[in-house]
mmCIF file of C-alpha atoms and ligand atoms in Angstrom:
data_model
loop_
_atom_site.group_PDB
_atom_site.id
_atom_site.type_symbol
_atom_site.label_atom_id
_atom_site.label_comp_id
_atom_site.label_asym_id
_atom_site.label_seq_id
_atom_site.Cartn_x
_atom_site.Cartn_y
_atom_site.Cartn_z
ATOM 1 C CA MET A 1 -18.578 -13.958 -34.657
ATOM 2 C CA ALA A 2 -18.323 -13.943 -30.856
ATOM 3 C CA PRO A 3 -19.043 -10.562 -29.239
ATOM 4 C CA ARG A 4 -15.859 -8.548 -28.661
ATOM 5 C CA LEU A 5 -15.762 -7.247 -25.112
ATOM 6 C CA ARG A 6 -13.229 -5.127 -23.263
ATOM 7 C CA LEU A 7 -12.682 -5.663 -19.541
ATOM 8 C CA LEU A 8 -11.533 -2.578 -17.629
ATOM 9 C CA ALA A 9 -10.187 -3.537 -14.213
ATOM 10 C CA THR A 10 -10.199 -1.033 -11.353
ATOM 11 C CA GLY A 11 -9.405 -3.169 -8.288
ATOM 12 C CA GLY A 12 -11.632 -4.138 -5.345
ATOM 13 C CA THR A 13 -12.120 -7.466 -3.629
ATOM 14 C CA ILE A 14 -12.637 -9.270 -6.931
ATOM 15 C CA ALA A 15 -8.909 -8.582 -7.325
ATOM 16 C CA GLY A 16 -8.221 -9.209 -3.640
ATOM 17 C CA ALA A 17 -5.946 -11.704 -1.900
ATOM 18 C CA SER A 18 -6.001 -13.185 1.561
ATOM 19 C CA THR A 19 -3.275 -15.092 3.358
ATOM 20 C CA SER A 20 -5.471 -18.197 3.657
ATOM 21 C CA ALA A 21 -8.552 -19.528 1.909
ATOM 22 C CA THR A 22 -10.669 -18.909 4.987
ATOM 23 C CA GLN A 23 -9.508 -15.359 5.793
ATOM 24 C CA TYR A 24 -11.933 -12.535 5.185
ATOM 25 C CA VAL A 25 -10.949 -10.036 7.845
ATOM 26 C CA GLY A 26 -7.705 -8.344 6.875
ATOM 27 C CA TYR A 27 -7.398 -9.497 3.252
ATOM 28 C CA ARG A 28 -5.818 -7.100 0.751
ATOM 29 C CA PRO A 29 -8.091 -5.735 -2.002
ATOM 30 C CA ALA A 30 -6.873 -4.599 -5.427
ATOM 31 C CA VAL A 31 -3.756 -6.738 -5.961
ATOM 32 C CA THR A 32 -4.638 -9.194 -8.775
ATOM 33 C CA ALA A 33 -3.890 -7.927 -12.273
ATOM 34 C CA VAL A 34 -6.467 -7.946 -15.048
ATOM 35 C CA ASP A 35 -4.775 -10.738 -17.034
ATOM 36 C CA GLU A 36 -4.898 -12.997 -13.977
ATOM 37 C CA LEU A 37 -8.600 -12.216 -13.478
ATOM 38 C CA LEU A 38 -9.282 -13.289 -17.047
ATOM 39 C CA ALA A 39 -7.037 -16.357 -16.861
ATOM 40 C CA ALA A 40 -8.881 -17.560 -13.750
ATOM 41 C CA VAL A 41 -12.079 -18.037 -15.783
ATOM 42 C CA PRO A 42 -11.158 -19.994 -18.948
ATOM 43 C CA ALA A 43 -14.852 -20.466 -19.823
ATOM 44 C CA LEU A 44 -15.032 -16.752 -20.684
ATOM 45 C CA THR A 45 -13.655 -17.600 -24.114
ATOM 46 C CA GLU A 46 -16.806 -19.623 -24.791
ATOM 47 C CA VAL A 47 -19.106 -16.583 -24.524
ATOM 48 C CA ALA A 48 -17.029 -13.716 -25.903
ATOM 49 C CA ALA A 49 -13.630 -12.567 -27.121
ATOM 50 C CA ILE A 50 -12.463 -10.555 -24.115
ATOM 51 C CA THR A 51 -9.360 -8.424 -23.797
ATOM 52 C CA GLY A 52 -8.308 -6.711 -20.600
ATOM 53 C CA GLU A 53 -6.937 -3.371 -19.528
ATOM 54 C CA GLN A 54 -5.884 -2.194 -16.057
ATOM 55 C CA LEU A 55 -7.515 1.211 -15.668
ATOM 56 C CA ALA A 56 -6.859 1.521 -11.912
ATOM 57 C CA GLN A 57 -5.954 -0.722 -8.983
ATOM 58 C CA VAL A 58 -7.747 0.598 -5.883
ATOM 59 C CA ALA A 59 -10.074 -0.439 -3.106
ATOM 60 C CA SER A 60 -13.251 1.323 -4.132
ATOM 61 C CA GLN A 61 -13.399 3.458 -0.984
ATOM 62 C CA ASP A 62 -10.389 5.154 -2.604
ATOM 63 C CA MET A 63 -12.224 5.734 -5.881
ATOM 64 C CA THR A 64 -12.142 9.378 -6.956
ATOM 65 C CA GLY A 65 -14.016 11.615 -9.336
ATOM 66 C CA ALA A 66 -10.874 11.754 -11.486
ATOM 67 C CA VAL A 67 -10.781 7.953 -11.892
ATOM 68 C CA ARG A 68 -14.525 7.868 -12.595
ATOM 69 C CA LEU A 69 -14.095 10.528 -15.271
ATOM 70 C CA ALA A 70 -11.211 8.601 -16.836
ATOM 71 C CA LEU A 71 -13.335 5.454 -16.793
ATOM 72 C CA ALA A 72 -16.291 7.131 -18.510
ATOM 73 C CA GLN A 73 -14.037 8.726 -21.117
ATOM 74 C CA ARG A 74 -12.270 5.424 -21.818
ATOM 75 C CA ILE A 75 -15.563 3.529 -22.157
ATOM 76 C CA ASN A 76 -16.902 6.178 -24.533
ATOM 77 C CA ALA A 77 -13.780 5.911 -26.673
ATOM 78 C CA LEU A 78 -13.994 2.107 -26.731
ATOM 79 C CA LEU A 79 -17.694 1.944 -27.564
ATOM 80 C CA THR A 80 -17.443 4.493 -30.359
ATOM 81 C CA ALA A 81 -15.169 2.058 -32.213
ATOM 82 C CA ASP A 82 -16.644 -0.694 -34.375
ATOM 83 C CA ASN A 83 -14.434 -3.368 -32.844
ATOM 84 C CA CYS A 84 -15.898 -3.224 -29.332
ATOM 85 C CA ASP A 85 -19.397 -4.605 -28.652
ATOM 86 C CA GLY A 86 -19.525 -3.999 -24.920
ATOM 87 C CA VAL A 87 -17.542 -3.258 -21.772
ATOM 88 C CA ILE A 88 -17.170 -5.048 -18.438
ATOM 89 C CA VAL A 89 -15.777 -3.129 -15.466
ATOM 90 C CA THR A 90 -14.435 -4.929 -12.391
ATOM 91 C CA HIS A 91 -14.802 -2.737 -9.302
ATOM 92 C CA GLY A 92 -14.810 -2.858 -5.518
ATOM 93 C CA THR A 93 -18.238 -3.277 -4.038
ATOM 94 C CA ASN A 94 -18.027 -0.481 -1.464
ATOM 95 C CA THR A 95 -18.725 2.291 -3.960
ATOM 96 C CA LEU A 96 -20.044 0.191 -6.831
ATOM 97 C CA GLU A 97 -23.366 2.037 -6.529
ATOM 98 C CA GLU A 98 -21.837 5.417 -7.233
ATOM 99 C CA THR A 99 -19.592 4.364 -10.119
ATOM 100 C CA ALA A 100 -22.386 2.417 -11.831
ATOM 101 C CA TRP A 101 -24.707 5.406 -11.463
ATOM 102 C CA PHE A 102 -22.050 7.838 -12.707
ATOM 103 C CA LEU A 103 -21.464 5.697 -15.806
ATOM 104 C CA ASN A 104 -25.225 5.341 -16.335
ATOM 105 C CA LEU A 105 -25.295 9.130 -16.670
ATOM 106 C CA THR A 106 -22.117 9.621 -18.716
ATOM 107 C CA VAL A 107 -21.633 6.697 -21.120
ATOM 108 C CA ARG A 108 -22.896 7.892 -24.506
ATOM 109 C CA SER A 109 -23.692 4.525 -26.055
ATOM 110 C CA ARG A 110 -26.450 1.937 -26.152
ATOM 111 C CA LYS A 111 -23.921 -0.912 -26.149
ATOM 112 C CA PRO A 112 -23.864 -2.952 -22.929
ATOM 113 C CA VAL A 113 -21.775 -1.795 -19.980
ATOM 114 C CA VAL A 114 -21.716 -4.229 -17.058
ATOM 115 C CA LEU A 115 -20.038 -3.672 -13.690
ATOM 116 C CA VAL A 116 -19.088 -6.587 -11.487
ATOM 117 C CA GLY A 117 -17.342 -7.167 -8.170
ATOM 118 C CA ALA A 118 -17.011 -9.787 -5.480
ATOM 119 C CA MET A 119 -17.530 -10.010 -1.761
ATOM 120 C CA ARG A 120 -14.834 -12.645 -1.217
ATOM 121 C CA PRO A 121 -11.183 -12.293 -2.218
ATOM 122 C CA ALA A 122 -10.051 -14.161 -5.327
ATOM 123 C CA ASN A 123 -8.269 -16.951 -3.405
ATOM 124 C CA ALA A 124 -10.992 -17.481 -0.755
ATOM 125 C CA LEU A 125 -12.969 -20.702 -0.373
ATOM 126 C CA SER A 126 -16.063 -20.342 -2.576
ATOM 127 C CA ALA A 127 -14.829 -17.068 -4.023
ATOM 128 C CA ASP A 128 -17.761 -15.398 -5.784
ATOM 129 C CA GLY A 129 -15.655 -13.328 -8.182
ATOM 130 C CA PRO A 130 -15.027 -15.879 -10.955
ATOM 131 C CA MET A 131 -18.702 -16.801 -11.344
ATOM 132 C CA ASN A 132 -19.766 -13.154 -11.075
ATOM 133 C CA LEU A 133 -17.278 -12.305 -13.834
ATOM 134 C CA PHE A 134 -18.539 -15.131 -16.017
ATOM 135 C CA ARG A 135 -22.148 -14.007 -15.480
ATOM 136 C CA ALA A 136 -21.159 -10.411 -16.283
ATOM 137 C CA ALA A 137 -19.694 -11.575 -19.591
ATOM 138 C CA VAL A 138 -22.874 -13.515 -20.372
ATOM 139 C CA VAL A 139 -24.907 -10.341 -19.821
ATOM 140 C CA ALA A 140 -22.532 -8.059 -21.756
ATOM 141 C CA ALA A 141 -22.544 -10.545 -24.652
ATOM 142 C CA SER A 142 -26.339 -10.881 -24.697
ATOM 143 C CA GLU A 143 -28.182 -9.560 -27.736
ATOM 144 C CA HIS A 144 -30.896 -8.398 -25.303
ATOM 145 C CA ALA A 145 -28.595 -6.192 -23.202
ATOM 146 C CA THR A 146 -28.532 -3.237 -25.594
ATOM 147 C CA GLY A 147 -30.032 0.069 -24.497
ATOM 148 C CA ARG A 148 -30.803 -0.898 -20.906
ATOM 149 C CA GLY A 149 -28.350 1.505 -19.292
ATOM 150 C CA VAL A 150 -25.439 0.477 -17.113
ATOM 151 C CA MET A 151 -26.037 -2.827 -15.321
ATOM 152 C CA VAL A 152 -24.448 -4.538 -12.345
ATOM 153 C CA VAL A 153 -24.173 -8.318 -12.160
ATOM 154 C CA MET A 154 -23.685 -9.839 -8.700
ATOM 155 C CA ASN A 155 -24.853 -13.156 -7.284
ATOM 156 C CA ASP A 156 -26.774 -14.201 -10.446
ATOM 157 C CA ARG A 157 -28.745 -10.941 -10.471
ATOM 158 C CA ILE A 158 -28.824 -8.130 -13.009
ATOM 159 C CA ILE A 159 -29.579 -4.799 -11.327
ATOM 160 C CA GLY A 160 -29.908 -1.437 -13.057
ATOM 161 C CA ALA A 161 -27.402 1.194 -11.928
ATOM 162 C CA ARG A 162 -30.063 3.625 -10.741
ATOM 163 C CA ASP A 163 -31.674 0.980 -8.531
ATOM 164 C CA LEU A 164 -28.602 -0.716 -7.097
ATOM 165 C CA HIS A 165 -28.172 -0.724 -3.321
ATOM 166 C CA LYS A 166 -25.434 -2.390 -1.268
ATOM 167 C CA ALA A 167 -27.405 -3.753 1.649
ATOM 168 C CA ASP A 168 -24.929 -6.003 3.453
ATOM 169 C CA THR A 169 -21.344 -5.456 4.543
ATOM 170 C CA MET A 170 -20.130 -9.077 4.247
ATOM 171 C CA THR A 171 -22.405 -11.659 2.626
ATOM 172 C CA VAL A 172 -22.268 -12.580 -1.061
ATOM 173 C CA ASP A 173 -25.950 -11.622 -1.212
ATOM 174 C CA ALA A 174 -24.986 -8.003 -0.681
ATOM 175 C CA PHE A 175 -26.789 -6.195 -3.508
ATOM 176 C CA THR A 176 -30.479 -5.472 -3.850
ATOM 177 C CA SER A 177 -32.859 -3.116 -5.544
ATOM 178 C CA PRO A 178 -35.217 -2.277 -2.702
ATOM 179 C CA LEU A 179 -37.674 -0.003 -4.501
ATOM 180 C CA PHE A 180 -37.971 -1.213 -8.066
ATOM 181 C CA GLY A 181 -36.659 -4.777 -8.185
ATOM 182 C CA LEU A 182 -34.242 -6.620 -10.407
ATOM 183 C CA MET A 183 -33.702 -5.973 -14.087
ATOM 184 C CA GLY A 184 -33.050 -9.663 -14.663
ATOM 185 C CA LEU A 185 -31.396 -12.915 -13.716
ATOM 186 C CA VAL A 186 -28.606 -15.018 -15.194
ATOM 187 C CA SER A 187 -28.713 -18.781 -15.605
ATOM 188 C CA ASP A 188 -25.727 -20.629 -17.025
ATOM 189 C CA ARG A 189 -25.135 -18.884 -20.379
ATOM 190 C CA ARG A 190 -28.334 -16.930 -20.658
ATOM 191 C CA ALA A 191 -29.362 -13.475 -19.462
ATOM 192 C CA HIS A 192 -33.085 -13.223 -18.673
ATOM 193 C CA PHE A 193 -34.361 -9.638 -18.791
ATOM 194 C CA TYR A 194 -37.687 -8.534 -17.345
ATOM 195 C CA ARG A 195 -37.537 -4.736 -17.529
ATOM 196 C CA GLY A 196 -35.408 -1.691 -18.247
ATOM 197 C CA GLY A 197 -35.143 1.748 -16.700
ATOM 198 C CA LEU A 198 -37.455 4.539 -17.888
ATOM 199 C CA ARG A 199 -35.407 7.486 -16.617
ATOM 200 C CA ARG A 200 -32.898 9.157 -18.964
ATOM 201 C CA HIS A 201 -29.613 7.266 -19.153
ATOM 202 C CA THR A 202 -26.505 6.627 -21.297
ATOM 203 C CA ALA A 203 -27.104 7.780 -24.903
ATOM 204 C CA ASP A 204 -30.204 9.720 -23.776
ATOM 205 C CA SER A 205 -28.619 11.345 -20.709
ATOM 206 C CA ALA A 206 -28.183 15.130 -20.496
ATOM 207 C CA PHE A 207 -24.500 14.787 -19.625
ATOM 208 C CA ASP A 208 -21.384 14.781 -21.751
ATOM 209 C CA VAL A 209 -18.085 14.517 -19.878
ATOM 210 C CA SER A 210 -15.834 14.289 -22.922
ATOM 211 C CA GLY A 211 -13.889 17.490 -22.242
ATOM 212 C CA LEU A 212 -14.058 17.462 -18.431
ATOM 213 C CA GLN A 213 -10.893 17.315 -16.316
ATOM 214 C CA SER A 214 -12.544 17.361 -12.878
ATOM 215 C CA LEU A 215 -15.920 17.377 -11.162
ATOM 216 C CA PRO A 216 -17.431 20.062 -8.913
ATOM 217 C CA ARG A 217 -16.904 19.764 -5.168
ATOM 218 C CA VAL A 218 -20.001 18.310 -3.491
ATOM 219 C CA HIS A 219 -20.243 16.995 0.080
ATOM 220 C CA VAL A 220 -22.838 15.082 2.081
ATOM 221 C CA ALA A 221 -24.008 16.348 5.485
ATOM 222 C CA TYR A 222 -25.718 13.836 7.753
ATOM 223 C CA GLY A 223 -28.805 14.811 9.763
ATOM 224 C CA HIS A 224 -29.166 13.432 13.300
ATOM 225 C CA GLU A 225 -30.454 14.288 16.743
ATOM 226 C CA ASP A 226 -28.587 17.306 18.106
ATOM 227 C CA ASP A 227 -27.120 18.068 14.673
ATOM 228 C CA ASP A 228 -26.097 21.662 14.073
ATOM 229 C CA ARG A 229 -24.684 23.873 11.338
ATOM 230 C CA THR A 230 -21.027 22.905 11.813
ATOM 231 C CA ALA A 231 -20.756 20.515 8.854
ATOM 232 C CA ILE A 232 -22.631 22.635 6.332
ATOM 233 C CA ASP A 233 -20.758 25.808 7.260
ATOM 234 C CA ALA A 234 -17.448 23.935 6.965
ATOM 235 C CA PHE A 235 -18.355 22.540 3.545
ATOM 236 C CA VAL A 236 -19.313 25.998 2.295
ATOM 237 C CA ALA A 237 -16.099 27.484 3.707
ATOM 238 C CA ALA A 238 -14.117 24.736 1.940
ATOM 239 C CA GLY A 239 -15.595 25.794 -1.404
ATOM 240 C CA ALA A 240 -18.383 23.272 -1.908
ATOM 241 C CA GLU A 241 -20.527 24.071 -4.932
ATOM 242 C CA GLY A 242 -23.171 21.620 -3.816
ATOM 243 C CA ILE A 243 -24.283 19.885 -0.630
ATOM 244 C CA VAL A 244 -26.508 16.855 -0.197
ATOM 245 C CA HIS A 245 -28.329 16.901 3.122
ATOM 246 C CA ALA A 246 -28.977 13.292 4.174
ATOM 247 C CA GLY A 247 -31.992 13.812 6.380
ATOM 248 C CA ALA A 248 -34.068 11.455 8.496
ATOM 249 C CA GLY A 249 -37.298 9.994 7.107
ATOM 250 C CA THR A 250 -38.481 12.180 4.246
ATOM 251 C CA ALA A 251 -35.029 13.815 4.041
ATOM 252 C CA SER A 252 -36.202 16.181 6.736
ATOM 253 C CA VAL A 253 -34.178 19.136 8.007
ATOM 254 C CA SER A 254 -34.005 20.103 11.673
ATOM 255 C CA GLN A 255 -34.624 23.668 12.790
ATOM 256 C CA ARG A 256 -30.991 23.663 13.947
ATOM 257 C CA VAL A 257 -29.632 22.995 10.451
ATOM 258 C CA LYS A 258 -32.168 24.953 8.408
ATOM 259 C CA PRO A 259 -30.465 28.398 8.816
ATOM 260 C CA ALA A 260 -27.186 26.924 7.530
ATOM 261 C CA ILE A 261 -28.962 25.555 4.462
ATOM 262 C CA LEU A 262 -30.630 28.900 3.776
ATOM 263 C CA ASP A 263 -27.280 30.690 4.102
ATOM 264 C CA ALA A 264 -25.595 28.168 1.789
ATOM 265 C CA VAL A 265 -28.323 28.630 -0.841
ATOM 266 C CA ALA A 266 -27.992 32.422 -0.521
ATOM 267 C CA ARG A 267 -24.290 32.012 -1.380
ATOM 268 C CA GLY A 268 -25.105 30.067 -4.556
ATOM 269 C CA VAL A 269 -24.509 26.562 -3.194
ATOM 270 C CA VAL A 270 -27.048 24.051 -4.518
ATOM 271 C CA VAL A 271 -28.544 21.950 -1.705
ATOM 272 C CA VAL A 272 -30.296 18.639 -2.397
ATOM 273 C CA ARG A 273 -32.338 16.726 0.180
ATOM 274 C CA ALA A 274 -32.000 12.929 0.178
ATOM 275 C CA PRO A 275 -33.106 10.342 2.754
ATOM 276 C CA ARG A 276 -30.386 9.112 5.103
ATOM 277 C CA GLY A 277 -31.697 5.546 5.550
ATOM 278 C CA ALA A 278 -35.195 4.945 4.245
ATOM 279 C CA HIS A 279 -35.858 4.077 0.607
ATOM 280 C CA GLY A 280 -38.583 6.050 -1.107
ATOM 281 C CA LEU A 281 -39.581 9.172 -2.913
ATOM 282 C CA VAL A 282 -38.601 12.609 -1.655
ATOM 283 C CA VAL A 283 -40.849 15.127 -3.360
ATOM 284 C CA ARG A 284 -40.715 18.882 -3.296
ATOM 285 C CA GLY A 285 -42.365 20.461 -0.282
ATOM 286 C CA MET A 286 -42.449 17.295 1.824
ATOM 287 C CA GLU A 287 -41.716 18.574 5.364
ATOM 288 C CA PHE A 288 -39.555 21.322 3.819
ATOM 289 C CA ASP A 289 -40.610 24.177 1.556
ATOM 290 C CA ASP A 290 -38.154 23.605 -1.299
ATOM 291 C CA ALA A 291 -39.796 26.209 -3.528
ATOM 292 C CA ALA A 292 -39.487 28.931 -0.882
ATOM 293 C CA HIS A 293 -36.012 27.885 0.278
ATOM 294 C CA GLY A 294 -34.406 27.269 -3.127
ATOM 295 C CA THR A 295 -33.540 23.630 -2.417
ATOM 296 C CA VAL A 296 -33.855 20.499 -4.536
ATOM 297 C CA ALA A 297 -35.770 17.298 -3.676
ATOM 298 C CA GLY A 298 -33.650 14.220 -4.416
ATOM 299 C CA ASP A 299 -36.388 11.983 -5.859
ATOM 300 C CA THR A 300 -35.572 8.340 -4.972
ATOM 301 C CA LEU A 301 -31.791 8.724 -4.922
ATOM 302 C CA SER A 302 -29.702 7.817 -1.888
ATOM 303 C CA PRO A 303 -27.320 10.524 -0.589
ATOM 304 C CA PRO A 304 -24.221 9.182 -2.419
ATOM 305 C CA LYS A 305 -26.150 8.828 -5.671
ATOM 306 C CA ALA A 306 -27.689 12.290 -5.239
ATOM 307 C CA ARG A 307 -24.136 13.572 -4.792
ATOM 308 C CA VAL A 308 -23.061 12.052 -8.143
ATOM 309 C CA LEU A 309 -26.017 13.533 -10.032
ATOM 310 C CA LEU A 310 -25.518 16.910 -8.339
ATOM 311 C CA GLN A 311 -21.846 16.936 -9.405
ATOM 312 C CA LEU A 312 -22.888 16.368 -13.004
ATOM 313 C CA ALA A 313 -25.796 18.821 -12.794
ATOM 314 C CA LEU A 314 -23.392 21.509 -11.562
ATOM 315 C CA THR A 315 -21.387 21.123 -14.770
ATOM 316 C CA HIS A 316 -24.498 22.546 -16.506
ATOM 317 C CA THR A 317 -26.089 24.993 -14.094
ATOM 318 C CA ARG A 318 -26.264 26.400 -10.568
ATOM 319 C CA ASP A 319 -29.948 27.210 -10.846
ATOM 320 C CA PRO A 320 -31.866 25.056 -8.334
ATOM 321 C CA GLY A 321 -34.889 24.847 -10.655
ATOM 322 C CA ALA A 322 -32.768 23.520 -13.499
ATOM 323 C CA VAL A 323 -31.041 21.090 -11.139
ATOM 324 C CA GLN A 324 -34.460 19.911 -9.955
ATOM 325 C CA ALA A 325 -35.456 19.247 -13.577
ATOM 326 C CA LEU A 326 -32.378 17.014 -13.971
ATOM 327 C CA PHE A 327 -33.260 15.130 -10.784
ATOM 328 C CA ASP A 328 -36.830 14.704 -12.043
ATOM 329 C CA THR A 329 -35.748 13.115 -15.316
ATOM 330 C CA HIS A 330 -32.595 11.037 -14.614
HETATM 331 N N1 LIG B 1 -12.775 -2.815 -0.078
HETATM 332 C C1 LIG B 1 -13.390 -3.455 -1.199
HETATM 333 C C2 LIG B 1 -13.690 -2.414 -2.256
HETATM 334 O O1 LIG B 1 -12.852 -2.177 -3.023
HETATM 335 C C3 LIG B 1 -14.586 -4.214 -0.842
HETATM 336 C C4 LIG B 1 -15.141 -5.018 -1.978
HETATM 337 O O2 LIG B 1 -14.749 -4.911 -3.119
HETATM 338 O O3 LIG B 1 -16.049 -5.817 -1.688
HETATM 339 O O4 LIG B 1 -14.752 -1.879 -2.328
#
């Protein structure tokens, strides 16, 4: 029997429309309905039995924690049932990294979950969406896709959610995995896997969002020359439970901002350090005494991904040591 897959559509450029086949600037994202996305790729029926569902219809810069929670809860409900072998999610590329990472931490199943988007609107010349969607179905239908965590398929590549990085604003070659490489590649109707993630994910993750209605408020403050405490103080005043400080280089903190971080920690706000541009490991004590200051080192996560993990960590604890343990293992 062909694998039975469910496609959850959320919008983005893969569901986008432009006024001409050569227009990229000024196209409208999130207008094509899920049934049209499926109908545009008749060959999908040759790899799986796929049914669609419109979960949202947004440009992904408008994605919210509430929609992400609804998505995770819906996927968990679908994958618990015997009649669903895997899920595909269509999504805008702008925040694909965060949603894939969130699902990697909150889907409680080993069945395949594959996210896919497009850089060109659906009616553009050489639109990449239809082939990306076909490739995503090939991966979700693969017998080798089980237990690898949430995957993203773009431009013939399979990239693990933890490693995914959007590196280009416009080209179809927009997604990379700068530190740890690809999980695999897709050719025609075959998914070729070369590795899987070792950090805790999906069925082995610490997080269960089944009863959650909302996520804790967490903001990102950006470190730069002449920065000061304005942003961090404002976030604390607005009720932030967590703050990610996106610092230069090793996620460093200027002497100007440090007092604001210490005050935030003293008020029970959990502060995580993540690198603002470089890719690499941020360990405890690197140019900042995390142990003495009660802060958390963000491991290899980018600021937006550190924000997602901190939101989930705050559903368990506000103890910086316990939050650090979650960052060390996920
Ligand atoms: N604005 C679009 C989005 O929803 C861009 C894209 O999908 O590539 O993220």
